[in-house]
mmCIF file of C-alpha atoms and ligand atoms in Angstrom:
data_model
loop_
_atom_site.group_PDB
_atom_site.id
_atom_site.type_symbol
_atom_site.label_atom_id
_atom_site.label_comp_id
_atom_site.label_asym_id
_atom_site.label_seq_id
_atom_site.Cartn_x
_atom_site.Cartn_y
_atom_site.Cartn_z
ATOM 1 C CA MET A 258 2.388 -14.087 -32.210
ATOM 2 C CA LYS A 259 2.771 -9.830 -30.526
ATOM 3 C CA ARG A 260 5.987 -9.803 -29.037
ATOM 4 C CA VAL A 261 6.764 -7.724 -26.129
ATOM 5 C CA ALA A 262 10.313 -6.579 -24.705
ATOM 6 C CA ALA A 263 9.816 -6.618 -21.048
ATOM 7 C CA ILE A 264 12.759 -4.586 -19.254
ATOM 8 C CA HIS A 265 12.473 -4.686 -15.369
ATOM 9 C CA ASP A 266 14.289 -6.354 -12.831
ATOM 10 C CA ILE A 267 14.394 -9.899 -11.621
ATOM 11 C CA SER A 268 13.465 -10.581 -7.890
ATOM 12 C CA GLY A 269 13.735 -14.533 -6.477
ATOM 13 C CA PHE A 270 10.954 -14.284 -3.940
ATOM 14 C CA GLY A 271 8.144 -11.920 -3.237
ATOM 15 C CA LYS A 272 6.162 -11.769 -7.019
ATOM 16 C CA CYS A 273 7.113 -8.376 -8.703
ATOM 17 C CA SER A 274 8.420 -7.112 -12.168
ATOM 18 C CA LEU A 275 9.501 -10.071 -14.322
ATOM 19 C CA THR A 276 8.488 -12.355 -12.587
ATOM 20 C CA VAL A 277 4.647 -11.215 -12.643
ATOM 21 C CA ALA A 278 5.037 -9.727 -16.119
ATOM 22 C CA ILE A 279 6.574 -12.619 -17.661
ATOM 23 C CA PRO A 280 3.771 -15.016 -16.652
ATOM 24 C CA ILE A 281 0.661 -12.583 -17.262
ATOM 25 C CA LEU A 282 1.881 -11.694 -20.717
ATOM 26 C CA SER A 283 2.007 -15.001 -21.941
ATOM 27 C CA ALA A 284 -1.476 -16.434 -20.692
ATOM 28 C CA ALA A 285 -2.783 -13.378 -22.862
ATOM 29 C CA GLY A 286 -1.047 -14.987 -25.680
ATOM 30 C CA LEU A 287 1.820 -12.834 -25.864
ATOM 31 C CA GLU A 288 5.464 -13.717 -26.512
ATOM 32 C CA VAL A 289 7.788 -11.960 -23.591
ATOM 33 C CA CYS A 290 11.749 -11.326 -24.396
ATOM 34 C CA PRO A 291 12.904 -10.429 -20.910
ATOM 35 C CA MET A 292 15.915 -8.024 -20.384
ATOM 36 C CA PRO A 293 17.066 -7.943 -16.934
ATOM 37 C CA THR A 294 18.124 -4.831 -15.475
ATOM 38 C CA ALA A 295 19.030 -6.699 -12.651
ATOM 39 C CA VAL A 296 18.655 -9.741 -10.122
ATOM 40 C CA LEU A 297 17.895 -9.469 -6.620
ATOM 41 C CA SER A 298 17.427 -12.305 -4.258
ATOM 42 C CA THR A 299 13.982 -9.951 -2.973
ATOM 43 C CA HIS A 300 12.180 -7.104 -3.608
ATOM 44 C CA THR A 301 13.103 -4.078 -1.706
ATOM 45 C CA GLY A 302 9.944 -3.500 0.252
ATOM 46 C CA GLY A 303 9.744 -5.130 3.185
ATOM 47 C CA PHE A 304 13.046 -7.486 3.459
ATOM 48 C CA ASP A 305 16.510 -6.729 4.815
ATOM 49 C CA GLY A 306 19.338 -8.224 3.634
ATOM 50 C CA PHE A 307 18.688 -9.055 -0.177
ATOM 51 C CA THR A 308 21.288 -9.511 -2.647
ATOM 52 C CA TYR A 309 21.457 -6.619 -5.412
ATOM 53 C CA ARG A 310 23.596 -7.490 -8.627
ATOM 54 C CA ASP A 311 23.221 -4.097 -11.048
ATOM 55 C CA LEU A 312 23.534 -5.558 -14.552
ATOM 56 C CA THR A 313 23.608 -1.804 -16.158
ATOM 57 C CA GLN A 314 26.757 -2.686 -18.466
ATOM 58 C CA ASP A 315 25.411 -5.750 -19.981
ATOM 59 C CA LEU A 316 21.822 -4.084 -21.049
ATOM 60 C CA ILE A 317 22.916 -1.843 -24.383
ATOM 61 C CA PRO A 318 24.827 -5.131 -25.439
ATOM 62 C CA PHE A 319 21.676 -7.179 -24.812
ATOM 63 C CA ALA A 320 20.207 -4.666 -27.012
ATOM 64 C CA GLU A 321 21.934 -4.625 -29.964
ATOM 65 C CA HIS A 322 22.685 -8.362 -30.045
ATOM 66 C CA TRP A 323 18.666 -8.359 -30.412
ATOM 67 C CA GLN A 324 18.763 -5.367 -32.420
ATOM 68 C CA SER A 325 21.639 -7.019 -35.088
ATOM 69 C CA LEU A 326 18.729 -10.139 -35.214
ATOM 70 C CA GLY A 327 16.489 -7.954 -36.068
ATOM 71 C CA ILE A 328 14.232 -8.449 -34.263
ATOM 72 C CA GLU A 329 10.530 -6.766 -34.047
ATOM 73 C CA PHE A 330 8.593 -5.385 -31.093
ATOM 74 C CA ALA A 331 4.949 -5.204 -31.105
ATOM 75 C CA ALA A 332 5.541 -3.143 -27.420
ATOM 76 C CA ILE A 333 8.656 -2.084 -24.606
ATOM 77 C CA TYR A 334 7.621 -2.397 -21.628
ATOM 78 C CA THR A 335 9.551 -1.146 -19.093
ATOM 79 C CA GLY A 336 9.224 -1.222 -15.309
ATOM 80 C CA PHE A 337 12.060 -1.288 -11.923
ATOM 81 C CA LEU A 338 15.469 0.644 -13.206
ATOM 82 C CA GLY A 339 18.173 0.157 -10.678
ATOM 83 C CA SER A 340 20.146 3.487 -11.335
ATOM 84 C CA ALA A 341 19.607 6.943 -12.796
ATOM 85 C CA GLU A 342 22.151 6.082 -15.212
ATOM 86 C CA GLN A 343 19.640 2.895 -16.497
ATOM 87 C CA ILE A 344 16.917 5.826 -16.983
ATOM 88 C CA ASN A 345 19.368 7.152 -19.298
ATOM 89 C CA ILE A 346 20.494 3.723 -20.979
ATOM 90 C CA VAL A 347 16.539 2.374 -21.487
ATOM 91 C CA ALA A 348 15.946 5.560 -23.066
ATOM 92 C CA GLU A 349 18.318 4.799 -25.428
ATOM 93 C CA ILE A 350 17.611 1.107 -25.953
ATOM 94 C CA ILE A 351 14.005 2.290 -26.744
ATOM 95 C CA ASP A 352 15.565 4.352 -29.654
ATOM 96 C CA LYS A 353 17.473 0.994 -31.115
ATOM 97 C CA LEU A 354 14.457 -1.433 -30.633
ATOM 98 C CA ALA A 355 11.754 0.388 -31.313
ATOM 99 C CA GLY A 356 10.136 0.285 -34.474
ATOM 100 C CA LYS A 357 7.683 2.966 -36.004
ATOM 101 C CA ASP A 358 4.636 0.728 -34.373
ATOM 102 C CA THR A 359 6.257 -0.491 -31.285
ATOM 103 C CA LEU A 360 3.851 0.249 -28.448
ATOM 104 C CA ILE A 361 6.530 2.197 -25.746
ATOM 105 C CA VAL A 362 4.652 1.472 -22.596
ATOM 106 C CA ILE A 363 6.474 2.888 -18.887
ATOM 107 C CA ASP A 364 5.929 2.145 -15.450
ATOM 108 C CA PRO A 365 8.135 5.179 -13.970
ATOM 109 C CA VAL A 366 8.391 2.480 -11.032
ATOM 110 C CA MET A 367 9.978 4.851 -8.412
ATOM 111 C CA GLY A 368 8.064 4.732 -4.774
ATOM 112 C CA ASP A 369 4.590 4.995 -2.915
ATOM 113 C CA TYR A 370 2.608 6.628 -0.675
ATOM 114 C CA GLY A 371 5.272 9.998 -1.001
ATOM 115 C CA LYS A 372 8.236 8.203 -0.905
ATOM 116 C CA LEU A 373 10.489 6.984 -3.088
ATOM 117 C CA TYR A 374 11.742 3.079 -2.934
ATOM 118 C CA LYS A 375 14.613 2.255 -0.405
ATOM 119 C CA ILE A 376 17.011 2.132 -3.246
ATOM 120 C CA PHE A 377 16.429 5.186 -5.328
ATOM 121 C CA ASP A 378 17.360 8.875 -4.316
ATOM 122 C CA LYS A 379 16.790 12.329 -6.134
ATOM 123 C CA ASN A 380 19.087 11.571 -8.437
ATOM 124 C CA MET A 381 16.447 8.968 -9.943
ATOM 125 C CA SER A 382 13.376 10.833 -9.583
ATOM 126 C CA ASP A 383 14.942 14.254 -11.096
ATOM 127 C CA ASN A 384 15.915 11.792 -14.448
ATOM 128 C CA MET A 385 12.359 9.681 -14.691
ATOM 129 C CA ASP A 386 10.426 12.896 -16.336
ATOM 130 C CA LYS A 387 13.381 12.037 -19.622
ATOM 131 C CA LEU A 388 11.803 8.482 -19.877
ATOM 132 C CA ALA A 389 8.187 9.167 -19.673
ATOM 133 C CA ARG A 390 7.807 11.446 -21.838
ATOM 134 C CA ARG A 391 9.110 8.579 -24.280
ATOM 135 C CA ALA A 392 6.083 6.484 -23.296
ATOM 136 C CA ASP A 393 2.897 6.068 -25.793
ATOM 137 C CA ILE A 394 1.344 4.766 -22.454
ATOM 138 C CA LEU A 395 2.781 5.936 -19.113
ATOM 139 C CA ILE A 396 1.907 4.095 -15.729
ATOM 140 C CA PRO A 397 2.392 5.861 -12.647
ATOM 141 C CA ASN A 398 0.698 5.678 -9.318
ATOM 142 C CA MET A 399 0.099 9.097 -7.606
ATOM 143 C CA THR A 400 3.293 9.282 -6.054
ATOM 144 C CA GLU A 401 5.300 8.487 -9.094
ATOM 145 C CA ALA A 402 3.433 11.246 -11.196
ATOM 146 C CA ALA A 403 4.205 14.156 -8.618
ATOM 147 C CA PHE A 404 7.911 13.351 -8.673
ATOM 148 C CA ILE A 405 7.866 12.903 -12.464
ATOM 149 C CA LEU A 406 6.127 16.604 -12.189
ATOM 150 C CA LYS A 407 8.442 17.666 -9.734
ATOM 151 C CA GLU A 408 5.131 18.708 -7.598
ATOM 152 C CA GLU A 409 4.108 18.251 -4.061
ATOM 153 C CA TYR A 410 2.533 14.718 -3.366
ATOM 154 C CA LYS A 411 -0.979 14.976 -2.021
ATOM 155 C CA GLU A 412 -2.804 12.060 -0.589
ATOM 156 C CA ALA A 413 -5.955 11.098 -1.320
ATOM 157 C CA PRO A 414 -8.959 11.665 -1.509
ATOM 158 C CA TYR A 415 -8.468 13.321 -4.419
ATOM 159 C CA THR A 416 -10.723 15.400 -6.707
ATOM 160 C CA ASP A 417 -11.507 15.656 -10.432
ATOM 161 C CA GLU A 418 -10.281 18.877 -10.932
ATOM 162 C CA TYR A 419 -6.929 17.443 -9.238
ATOM 163 C CA ILE A 420 -6.748 14.485 -11.326
ATOM 164 C CA ARG A 421 -7.475 16.190 -14.715
ATOM 165 C CA HIS A 422 -4.302 18.422 -13.971
ATOM 166 C CA VAL A 423 -2.046 14.988 -12.847
ATOM 167 C CA ALA A 424 -3.353 13.296 -16.682
ATOM 168 C CA THR A 425 -2.874 16.503 -18.826
ATOM 169 C CA SER A 426 0.534 17.850 -17.256
ATOM 170 C CA LEU A 427 1.814 14.523 -17.888
ATOM 171 C CA SER A 428 0.465 13.840 -21.425
ATOM 172 C CA ASP A 429 1.694 17.383 -22.281
ATOM 173 C CA MET A 430 5.244 16.300 -21.718
ATOM 174 C CA GLY A 431 4.918 13.534 -23.952
ATOM 175 C CA PRO A 432 2.396 10.304 -23.768
ATOM 176 C CA ALA A 433 -0.272 10.423 -25.753
ATOM 177 C CA LYS A 434 -2.089 8.220 -23.188
ATOM 178 C CA ILE A 435 -1.570 8.497 -19.086
ATOM 179 C CA VAL A 436 -3.395 5.455 -16.488
ATOM 180 C CA LEU A 437 -3.224 7.008 -13.249
ATOM 181 C CA THR A 438 -3.218 4.378 -10.169
ATOM 182 C CA GLY A 439 -3.976 4.636 -6.857
ATOM 183 C CA VAL A 440 -6.763 7.186 -7.327
ATOM 184 C CA GLY A 441 -9.165 7.619 -5.096
ATOM 185 C CA PHE A 442 -12.512 10.168 -4.118
ATOM 186 C CA ASP A 443 -13.873 8.646 -0.876
ATOM 187 C CA GLU A 444 -12.214 6.433 1.833
ATOM 188 C CA GLU A 445 -14.017 3.782 0.599
ATOM 189 C CA HIS A 446 -12.732 2.932 -3.045
ATOM 190 C CA LEU A 447 -9.429 2.915 -4.955
ATOM 191 C CA GLY A 448 -8.809 2.517 -8.867
ATOM 192 C CA ALA A 449 -7.217 4.163 -11.804
ATOM 193 C CA VAL A 450 -7.755 6.887 -14.507
ATOM 194 C CA CYS A 451 -7.595 6.718 -17.857
ATOM 195 C CA TYR A 452 -6.728 10.059 -20.170
ATOM 196 C CA ASP A 453 -6.411 10.082 -23.792
ATOM 197 C CA LYS A 454 -5.022 13.527 -25.253
ATOM 198 C CA GLU A 455 -6.187 12.575 -28.630
ATOM 199 C CA THR A 456 -10.087 12.461 -27.452
ATOM 200 C CA GLY A 457 -9.673 14.489 -24.232
ATOM 201 C CA GLU A 458 -11.554 11.742 -22.265
ATOM 202 C CA ILE A 459 -11.152 11.067 -19.012
ATOM 203 C CA LYS A 460 -12.302 7.519 -16.920
ATOM 204 C CA TYR A 461 -12.281 6.164 -14.079
ATOM 205 C CA HIS A 462 -12.757 2.486 -12.524
ATOM 206 C CA PHE A 463 -12.826 1.902 -9.057
ATOM 207 C CA SER A 464 -12.657 -1.351 -6.899
ATOM 208 C CA GLU A 465 -13.710 -1.249 -3.125
ATOM 209 C CA LYS A 466 -10.363 -0.461 -0.962
ATOM 210 C CA ILE A 467 -8.978 -3.099 0.615
ATOM 211 C CA GLU A 468 -6.353 -1.449 3.644
ATOM 212 C CA GLY A 469 -2.805 -2.341 3.504
ATOM 213 C CA ILE A 470 0.468 -2.523 1.416
ATOM 214 C CA PHE A 471 0.120 -4.683 -1.288
ATOM 215 C CA HIS A 472 3.468 -5.536 -2.903
ATOM 216 C CA GLY A 473 4.162 -5.902 -6.463
ATOM 217 C CA THR A 474 0.336 -5.109 -7.081
ATOM 218 C CA GLY A 475 1.573 -1.949 -9.767
ATOM 219 C CA ASP A 476 3.028 -4.644 -11.794
ATOM 220 C CA VAL A 477 0.133 -6.694 -11.756
ATOM 221 C CA PHE A 478 -1.732 -4.026 -12.846
ATOM 222 C CA ALA A 479 0.857 -2.650 -15.663
ATOM 223 C CA SER A 480 1.199 -6.099 -16.791
ATOM 224 C CA ILE A 481 -2.632 -6.843 -17.020
ATOM 225 C CA LEU A 482 -3.559 -3.382 -18.980
ATOM 226 C CA LEU A 483 -0.998 -3.950 -21.272
ATOM 227 C CA ALA A 484 -2.405 -7.704 -21.884
ATOM 228 C CA ALA A 485 -5.028 -6.249 -22.673
ATOM 229 C CA VAL A 486 -3.879 -3.678 -25.413
ATOM 230 C CA LEU A 487 -2.409 -5.155 -27.107
ATOM 231 C CA ASN A 488 -5.149 -8.210 -27.693
ATOM 232 C CA ASN A 489 -7.340 -5.058 -28.578
ATOM 233 C CA LYS A 490 -8.941 -3.954 -25.764
ATOM 234 C CA THR A 491 -9.945 0.221 -25.455
ATOM 235 C CA LEU A 492 -7.404 1.654 -22.740
ATOM 236 C CA ASP A 493 -10.653 2.182 -20.930
ATOM 237 C CA GLU A 494 -11.437 -1.499 -21.100
ATOM 238 C CA ALA A 495 -7.792 -2.206 -20.868
ATOM 239 C CA THR A 496 -7.850 0.023 -17.426
ATOM 240 C CA LYS A 497 -11.137 -1.947 -15.873
ATOM 241 C CA LEU A 498 -9.931 -4.865 -16.397
ATOM 242 C CA ALA A 499 -6.636 -4.300 -14.253
ATOM 243 C CA VAL A 500 -8.387 -2.835 -11.839
ATOM 244 C CA GLU A 501 -11.120 -5.700 -11.478
ATOM 245 C CA LEU A 502 -8.132 -8.412 -11.907
ATOM 246 C CA THR A 503 -5.859 -6.590 -9.607
ATOM 247 C CA TYR A 504 -8.572 -6.190 -6.667
ATOM 248 C CA GLU A 505 -9.180 -9.916 -7.505
ATOM 249 C CA SER A 506 -5.578 -11.076 -6.923
ATOM 250 C CA ILE A 507 -5.395 -9.284 -3.602
ATOM 251 C CA VAL A 508 -8.836 -10.625 -2.181
ATOM 252 C CA GLU A 509 -7.644 -13.963 -2.794
ATOM 253 C CA THR A 510 -3.712 -13.451 -1.287
ATOM 254 C CA GLN A 511 -6.248 -12.112 1.668
ATOM 255 C CA LYS A 512 -7.281 -15.925 2.170
ATOM 256 C CA THR A 513 -4.167 -16.901 3.005
ATOM 257 C CA LYS A 514 -3.163 -14.892 5.495
ATOM 258 C CA LYS A 515 0.083 -14.901 4.694
ATOM 259 C CA PRO A 516 2.428 -11.879 4.866
ATOM 260 C CA THR A 517 1.714 -8.960 1.951
ATOM 261 C CA ARG A 518 5.703 -8.520 1.494
ATOM 262 C CA GLU A 519 5.312 -11.872 -0.398
ATOM 263 C CA GLY A 520 3.461 -10.658 -2.930
ATOM 264 C CA VAL A 521 -0.039 -11.271 -4.360
ATOM 265 C CA ASP A 522 -1.143 -14.624 -5.435
ATOM 266 C CA PHE A 523 -2.027 -13.246 -8.810
ATOM 267 C CA GLU A 524 -2.028 -16.808 -10.389
ATOM 268 C CA LYS A 525 -5.261 -17.295 -9.228
ATOM 269 C CA ILE A 526 -6.718 -14.533 -12.178
ATOM 270 C CA LEU A 527 -4.866 -15.788 -14.550
ATOM 271 C CA PRO A 528 -7.856 -18.040 -16.019
ATOM 272 C CA ARG A 529 -10.114 -14.485 -15.641
ATOM 273 C CA LEU A 530 -7.236 -12.989 -18.267
ATOM 274 C CA ILE A 531 -7.190 -15.696 -21.004
ATOM 275 C CA ALA A 532 -11.251 -15.854 -20.925
ATOM 276 C CA GLU A 533 -11.512 -12.005 -21.007
ATOM 277 C CA VAL A 534 -8.864 -11.224 -23.412
ATOM 278 C CA LEU A 535 -8.254 -14.222 -25.958
HETATM 279 O O1 PXL B 67 6.723 -3.825 -7.741
HETATM 280 C C1 PXL B 67 8.234 -2.823 -8.163
HETATM 281 C C2 PXL B 67 9.255 -3.342 -7.805
HETATM 282 C C3 PXL B 67 10.342 -3.767 -8.252
HETATM 283 N N1 PXL B 67 11.217 -4.631 -8.191
HETATM 284 C C4 PXL B 67 11.928 -4.311 -7.116
HETATM 285 C C5 PXL B 67 10.965 -3.366 -6.314
HETATM 286 C C6 PXL B 67 10.004 -3.457 -6.267
HETATM 287 C C7 PXL B 67 8.841 -2.211 -5.474
HETATM 288 O O2 PXL B 67 9.570 -2.372 -4.060
HETATM 289 O O3 PXL B 67 11.721 -3.576 -5.111
HETATM 290 C C8 PXL B 67 13.615 -4.779 -6.869
#
């Protein structure tokens, strides 16, 4: 069984980060070892008064214990990090835990729609490029890509030329593979792009665009992508599956008419994920 170290926060309510990554990766037949970066009562999008317990001081001892046990990981998967300091620490943890075949998958969670999430500041975005460089697969949305490149954020619709510029510039920093999310060329479709530096190939996958801000969909997308890649799908196949199943999760959620801050019902797509990857 392949093992994944999942380095994200855990938010008790609102379905994101570890409460999304663990079930998706487990359903796909992968062993998940969570390393929580922080414990929150809810995620930070759309809730006030959430609790926030920062676990920065625990991360290195956590990793050193795993290291002392000689645990080997097929992948290290990082997402929401609570501070600029945690970015440097997670880079150090990757050095400690990665073997020569460990896949480093980094979702540089920082913001969306051109803005940083509530608890982040410029110090955080200025540092994220240091971690992004370490990725084998980097999965930013278009906002995070702009912050990492220290370029101005551009709103969709995009041109092929701009998307190619963003993907190749990010990969020039280090990562062999880039998957950009939140890409649209028109008002009706939204999807993702995968770029492989080795082949120079860029592939697009779209679904119908659903208006609204759906919390946790970045985590659903990245977790499905990793689940598929570790089950030997190509990056292109994994990106296509992640676009389709993230879209289906939103469609399922919309049927319930619940507030979008409560996250998406990715649980409903787990049977299809299992059928596709196992
Ligand atoms: O889904 C990204 C995410 C993860 N974790 C926390 C968040 C967010 C986005 O708002 O607040 C705590």
